[in-house]
mmCIF file of C-alpha atoms and ligand atoms in Angstrom:
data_model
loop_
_atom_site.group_PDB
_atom_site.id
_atom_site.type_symbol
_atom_site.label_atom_id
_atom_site.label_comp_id
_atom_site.label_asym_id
_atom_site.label_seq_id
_atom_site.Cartn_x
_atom_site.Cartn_y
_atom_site.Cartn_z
ATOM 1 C CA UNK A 5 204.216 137.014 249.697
ATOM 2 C CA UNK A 6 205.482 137.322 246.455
ATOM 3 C CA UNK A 7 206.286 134.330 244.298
ATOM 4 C CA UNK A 8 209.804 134.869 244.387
ATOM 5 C CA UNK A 9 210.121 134.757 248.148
ATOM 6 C CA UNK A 10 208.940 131.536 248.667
ATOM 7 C CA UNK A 11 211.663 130.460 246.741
ATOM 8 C CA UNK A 12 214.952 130.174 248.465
ATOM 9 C CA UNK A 13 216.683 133.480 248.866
ATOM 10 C CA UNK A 14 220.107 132.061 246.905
ATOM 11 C CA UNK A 15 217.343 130.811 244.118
ATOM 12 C CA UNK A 16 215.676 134.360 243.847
ATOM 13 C CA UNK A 17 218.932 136.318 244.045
ATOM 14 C CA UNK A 18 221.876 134.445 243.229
ATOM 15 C CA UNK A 19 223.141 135.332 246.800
ATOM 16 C CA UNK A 20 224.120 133.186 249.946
ATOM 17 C CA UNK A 21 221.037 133.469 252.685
ATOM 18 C CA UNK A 22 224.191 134.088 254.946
ATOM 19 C CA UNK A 23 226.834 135.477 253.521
ATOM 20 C CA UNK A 24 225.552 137.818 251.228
ATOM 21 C CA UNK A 25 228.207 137.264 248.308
ATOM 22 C CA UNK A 26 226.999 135.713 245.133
ATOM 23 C CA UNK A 27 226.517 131.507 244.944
ATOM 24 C CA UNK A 28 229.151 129.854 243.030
ATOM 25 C CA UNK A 29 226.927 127.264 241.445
ATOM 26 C CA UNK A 30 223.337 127.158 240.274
ATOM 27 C CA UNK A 31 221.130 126.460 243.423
ATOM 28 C CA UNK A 32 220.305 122.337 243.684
ATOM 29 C CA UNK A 33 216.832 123.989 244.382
ATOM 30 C CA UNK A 34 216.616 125.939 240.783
ATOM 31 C CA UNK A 35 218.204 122.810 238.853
ATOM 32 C CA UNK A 36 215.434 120.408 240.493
ATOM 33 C CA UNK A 37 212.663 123.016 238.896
ATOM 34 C CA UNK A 38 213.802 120.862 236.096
ATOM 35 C CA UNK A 39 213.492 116.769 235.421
ATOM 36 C CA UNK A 40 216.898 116.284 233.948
ATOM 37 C CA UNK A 41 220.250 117.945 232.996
ATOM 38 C CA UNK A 42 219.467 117.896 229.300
ATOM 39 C CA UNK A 43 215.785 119.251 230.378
ATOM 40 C CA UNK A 44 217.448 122.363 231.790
ATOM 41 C CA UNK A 45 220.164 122.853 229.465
ATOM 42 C CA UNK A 46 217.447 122.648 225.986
ATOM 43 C CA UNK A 47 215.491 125.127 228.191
ATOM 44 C CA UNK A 48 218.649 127.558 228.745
ATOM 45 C CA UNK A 49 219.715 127.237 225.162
ATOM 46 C CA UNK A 50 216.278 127.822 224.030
ATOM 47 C CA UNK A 51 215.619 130.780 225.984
ATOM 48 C CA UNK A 52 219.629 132.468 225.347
ATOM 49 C CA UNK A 53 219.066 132.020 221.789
ATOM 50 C CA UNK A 54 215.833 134.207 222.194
ATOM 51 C CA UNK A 55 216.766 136.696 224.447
ATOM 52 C CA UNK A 56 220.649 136.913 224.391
ATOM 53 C CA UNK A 57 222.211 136.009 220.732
ATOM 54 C CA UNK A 58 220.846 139.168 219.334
ATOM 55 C CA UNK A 59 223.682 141.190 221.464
ATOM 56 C CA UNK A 60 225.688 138.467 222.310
ATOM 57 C CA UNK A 61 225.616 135.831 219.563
ATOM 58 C CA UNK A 62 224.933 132.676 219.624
ATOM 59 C CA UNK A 63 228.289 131.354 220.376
ATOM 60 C CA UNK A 64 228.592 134.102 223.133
ATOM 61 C CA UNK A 65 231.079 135.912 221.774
ATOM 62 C CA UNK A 66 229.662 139.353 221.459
ATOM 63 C CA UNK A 67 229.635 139.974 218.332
ATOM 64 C CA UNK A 68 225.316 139.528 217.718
ATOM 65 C CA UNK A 69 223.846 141.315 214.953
ATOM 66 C CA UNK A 70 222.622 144.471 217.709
ATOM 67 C CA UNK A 71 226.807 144.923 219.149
ATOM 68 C CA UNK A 72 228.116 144.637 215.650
ATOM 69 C CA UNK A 73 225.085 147.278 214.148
ATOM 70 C CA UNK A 74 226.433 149.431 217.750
ATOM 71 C CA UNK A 75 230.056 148.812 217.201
ATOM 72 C CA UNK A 76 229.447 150.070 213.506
ATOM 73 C CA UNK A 77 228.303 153.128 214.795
ATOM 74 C CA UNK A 78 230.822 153.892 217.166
ATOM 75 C CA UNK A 79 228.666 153.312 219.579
ATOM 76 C CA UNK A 80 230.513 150.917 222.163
ATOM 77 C CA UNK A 81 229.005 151.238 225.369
ATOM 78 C CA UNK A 82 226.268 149.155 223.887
ATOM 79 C CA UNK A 83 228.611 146.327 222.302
ATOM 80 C CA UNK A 84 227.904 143.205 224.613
ATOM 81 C CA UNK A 85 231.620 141.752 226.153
ATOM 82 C CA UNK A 86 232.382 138.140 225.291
ATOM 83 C CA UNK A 87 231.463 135.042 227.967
ATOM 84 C CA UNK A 88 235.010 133.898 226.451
ATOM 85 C CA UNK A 89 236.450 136.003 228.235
ATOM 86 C CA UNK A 90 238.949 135.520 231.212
ATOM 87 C CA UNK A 91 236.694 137.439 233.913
ATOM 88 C CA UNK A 92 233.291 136.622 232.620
ATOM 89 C CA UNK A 93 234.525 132.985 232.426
ATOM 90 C CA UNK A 94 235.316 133.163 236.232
ATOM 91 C CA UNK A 95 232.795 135.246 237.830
ATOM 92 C CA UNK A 96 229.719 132.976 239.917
ATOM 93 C CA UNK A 97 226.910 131.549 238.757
ATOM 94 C CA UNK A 98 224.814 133.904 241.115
ATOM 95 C CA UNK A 99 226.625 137.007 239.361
ATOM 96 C CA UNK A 100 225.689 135.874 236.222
ATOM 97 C CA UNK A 101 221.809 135.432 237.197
ATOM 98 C CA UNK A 102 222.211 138.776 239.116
ATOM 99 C CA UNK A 103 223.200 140.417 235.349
ATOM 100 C CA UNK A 104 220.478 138.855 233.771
ATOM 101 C CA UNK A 105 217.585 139.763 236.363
ATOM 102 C CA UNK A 106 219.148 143.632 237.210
ATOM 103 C CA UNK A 107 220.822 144.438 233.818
ATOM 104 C CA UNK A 108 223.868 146.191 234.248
ATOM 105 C CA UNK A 109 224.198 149.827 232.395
ATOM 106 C CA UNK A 110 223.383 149.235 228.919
ATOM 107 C CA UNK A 111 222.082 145.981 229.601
ATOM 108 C CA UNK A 112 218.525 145.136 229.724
ATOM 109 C CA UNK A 113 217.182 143.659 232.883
ATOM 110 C CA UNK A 114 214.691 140.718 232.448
ATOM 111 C CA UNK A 115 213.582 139.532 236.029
ATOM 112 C CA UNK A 116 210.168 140.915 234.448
ATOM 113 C CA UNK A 117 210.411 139.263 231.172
ATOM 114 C CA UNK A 118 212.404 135.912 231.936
ATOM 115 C CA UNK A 119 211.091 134.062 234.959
ATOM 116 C CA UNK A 120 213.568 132.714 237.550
ATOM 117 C CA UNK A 121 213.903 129.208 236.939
ATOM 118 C CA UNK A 122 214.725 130.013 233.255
ATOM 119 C CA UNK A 123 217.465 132.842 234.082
ATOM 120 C CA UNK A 124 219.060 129.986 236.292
ATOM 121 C CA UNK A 125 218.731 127.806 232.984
ATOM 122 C CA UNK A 126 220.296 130.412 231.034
ATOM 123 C CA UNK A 127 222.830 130.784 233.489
ATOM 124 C CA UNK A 128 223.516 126.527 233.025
ATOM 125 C CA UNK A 129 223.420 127.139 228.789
ATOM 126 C CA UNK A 130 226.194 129.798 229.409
ATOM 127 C CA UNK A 131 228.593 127.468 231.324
ATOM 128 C CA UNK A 132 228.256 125.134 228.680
ATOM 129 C CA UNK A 133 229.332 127.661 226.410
ATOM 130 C CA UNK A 134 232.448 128.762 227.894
ATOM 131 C CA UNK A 135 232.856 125.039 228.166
ATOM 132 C CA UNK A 136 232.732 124.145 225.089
ATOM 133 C CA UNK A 137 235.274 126.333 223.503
ATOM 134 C CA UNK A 138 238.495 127.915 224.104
ATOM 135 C CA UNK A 139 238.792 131.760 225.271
ATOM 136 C CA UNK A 140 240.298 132.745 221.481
ATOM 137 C CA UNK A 141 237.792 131.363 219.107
ATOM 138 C CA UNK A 142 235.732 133.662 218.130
ATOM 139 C CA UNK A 143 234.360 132.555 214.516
ATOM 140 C CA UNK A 144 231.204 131.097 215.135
ATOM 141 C CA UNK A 145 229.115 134.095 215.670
ATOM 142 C CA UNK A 146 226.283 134.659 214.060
HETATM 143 C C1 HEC B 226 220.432 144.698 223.875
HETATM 144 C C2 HEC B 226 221.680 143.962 223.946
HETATM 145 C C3 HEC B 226 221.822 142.923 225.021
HETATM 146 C C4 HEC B 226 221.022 141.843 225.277
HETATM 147 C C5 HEC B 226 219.744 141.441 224.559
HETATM 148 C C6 HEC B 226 221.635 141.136 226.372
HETATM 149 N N1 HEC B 226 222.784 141.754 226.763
HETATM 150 FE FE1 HEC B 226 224.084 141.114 228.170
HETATM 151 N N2 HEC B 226 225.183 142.788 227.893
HETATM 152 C C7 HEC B 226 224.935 143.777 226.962
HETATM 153 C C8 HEC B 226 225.891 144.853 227.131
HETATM 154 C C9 HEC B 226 225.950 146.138 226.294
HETATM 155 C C10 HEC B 226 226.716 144.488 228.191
HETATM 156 C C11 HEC B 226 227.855 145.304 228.789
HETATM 157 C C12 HEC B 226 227.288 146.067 229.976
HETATM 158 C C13 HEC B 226 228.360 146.956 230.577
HETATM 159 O O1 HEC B 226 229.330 146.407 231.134
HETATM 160 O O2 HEC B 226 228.226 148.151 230.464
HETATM 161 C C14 HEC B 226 226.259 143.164 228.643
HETATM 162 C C15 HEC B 226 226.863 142.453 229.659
HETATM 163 C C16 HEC B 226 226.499 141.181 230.025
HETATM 164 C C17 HEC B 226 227.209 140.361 230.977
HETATM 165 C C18 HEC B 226 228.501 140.734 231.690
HETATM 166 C C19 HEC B 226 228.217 141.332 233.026
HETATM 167 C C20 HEC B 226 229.517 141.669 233.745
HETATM 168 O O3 HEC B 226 229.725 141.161 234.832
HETATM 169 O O4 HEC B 226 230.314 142.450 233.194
HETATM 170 C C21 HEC B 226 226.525 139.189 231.084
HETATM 171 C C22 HEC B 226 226.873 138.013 231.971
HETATM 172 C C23 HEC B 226 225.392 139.284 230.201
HETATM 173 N N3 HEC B 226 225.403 140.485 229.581
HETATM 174 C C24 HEC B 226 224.447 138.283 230.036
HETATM 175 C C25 HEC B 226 223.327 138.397 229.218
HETATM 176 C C26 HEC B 226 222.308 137.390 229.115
HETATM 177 C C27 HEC B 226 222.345 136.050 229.809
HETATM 178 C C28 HEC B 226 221.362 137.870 228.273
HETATM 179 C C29 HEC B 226 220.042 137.247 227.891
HETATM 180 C C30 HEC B 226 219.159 136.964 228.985
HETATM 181 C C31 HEC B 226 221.798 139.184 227.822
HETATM 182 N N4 HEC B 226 222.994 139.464 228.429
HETATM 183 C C32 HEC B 226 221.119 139.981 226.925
HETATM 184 C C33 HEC B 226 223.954 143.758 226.018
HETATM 185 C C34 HEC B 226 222.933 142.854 225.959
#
């Protein structure tokens, strides 16, 4: 049995065991991987500032040094969207760990590279993000 299956399924997927569709909120089982709040969140930021910023900056608006070298170039199927953004600020928790352990087209997929209990911490720094600024401001990237 693989180490992600004896995890919970919602934990290794981002999915409901019974209904399929994507959790709303990080699993209590993937935030207990962690000893506090602050634990999880240093972890998420640590890791999104690693993996993520370079495409979609620090502040998570899209505009990392990779999308604006891609956008320079025309080349806009590789320019990462904003979290800032209406839809991305609304879609689940699971759907956001399902992005970051698939990929989605020109999106890397890191269920290889990142291991679960950090994409879920990612997934934590990210909502924090969106929380702390409003949809329009867009100046901090890096
Ligand atoms: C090499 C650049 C690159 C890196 C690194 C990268 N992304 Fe992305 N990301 C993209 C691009 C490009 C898209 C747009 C994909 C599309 O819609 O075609 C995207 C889309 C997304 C989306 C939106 C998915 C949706 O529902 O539309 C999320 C969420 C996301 N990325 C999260 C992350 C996280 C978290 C990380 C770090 C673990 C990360 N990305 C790393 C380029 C990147």
């Amino acid at each position: 049995m693989s180490r992600e299956m004896e995890r919970g399924y919602d934990v290794a997927t981002g999915l409901g065991a019974m209904s399929k569709t994507y959790v709303d909120k990080v699993p209590r089982q993937a935030i207990a991987a962690f000893p506090s709040r602050e634990a999880i969140m240093a972890r998420g930021k640590d890791r999104y500032e690693i993996f993520c910023a370079p495409c979609h900056s620090l502040s998570g608006d899209g505009k990392g040094m990779i999308s604006r070298r891609a956008a320079a170039l025309g080349a806009t199927g590789l320019v990462a969207p904003s979290f800032h953004d209406d839809r991305l600020r609304h879609v689940p928790d699971g759907q956001l760990y399902a992005t970051i352990t698939n990929g989605l087209r020109n999106m890397p997929a890191y269920a290889h590279n990142i291991p679960v209990q950090d994409r879920w911490a990612i997934v934590q720094y990210i909502r924090a993000l969106q929380l702390s600024q409003l949809p329009e401001k867009t100046e901090q990237s890096q």
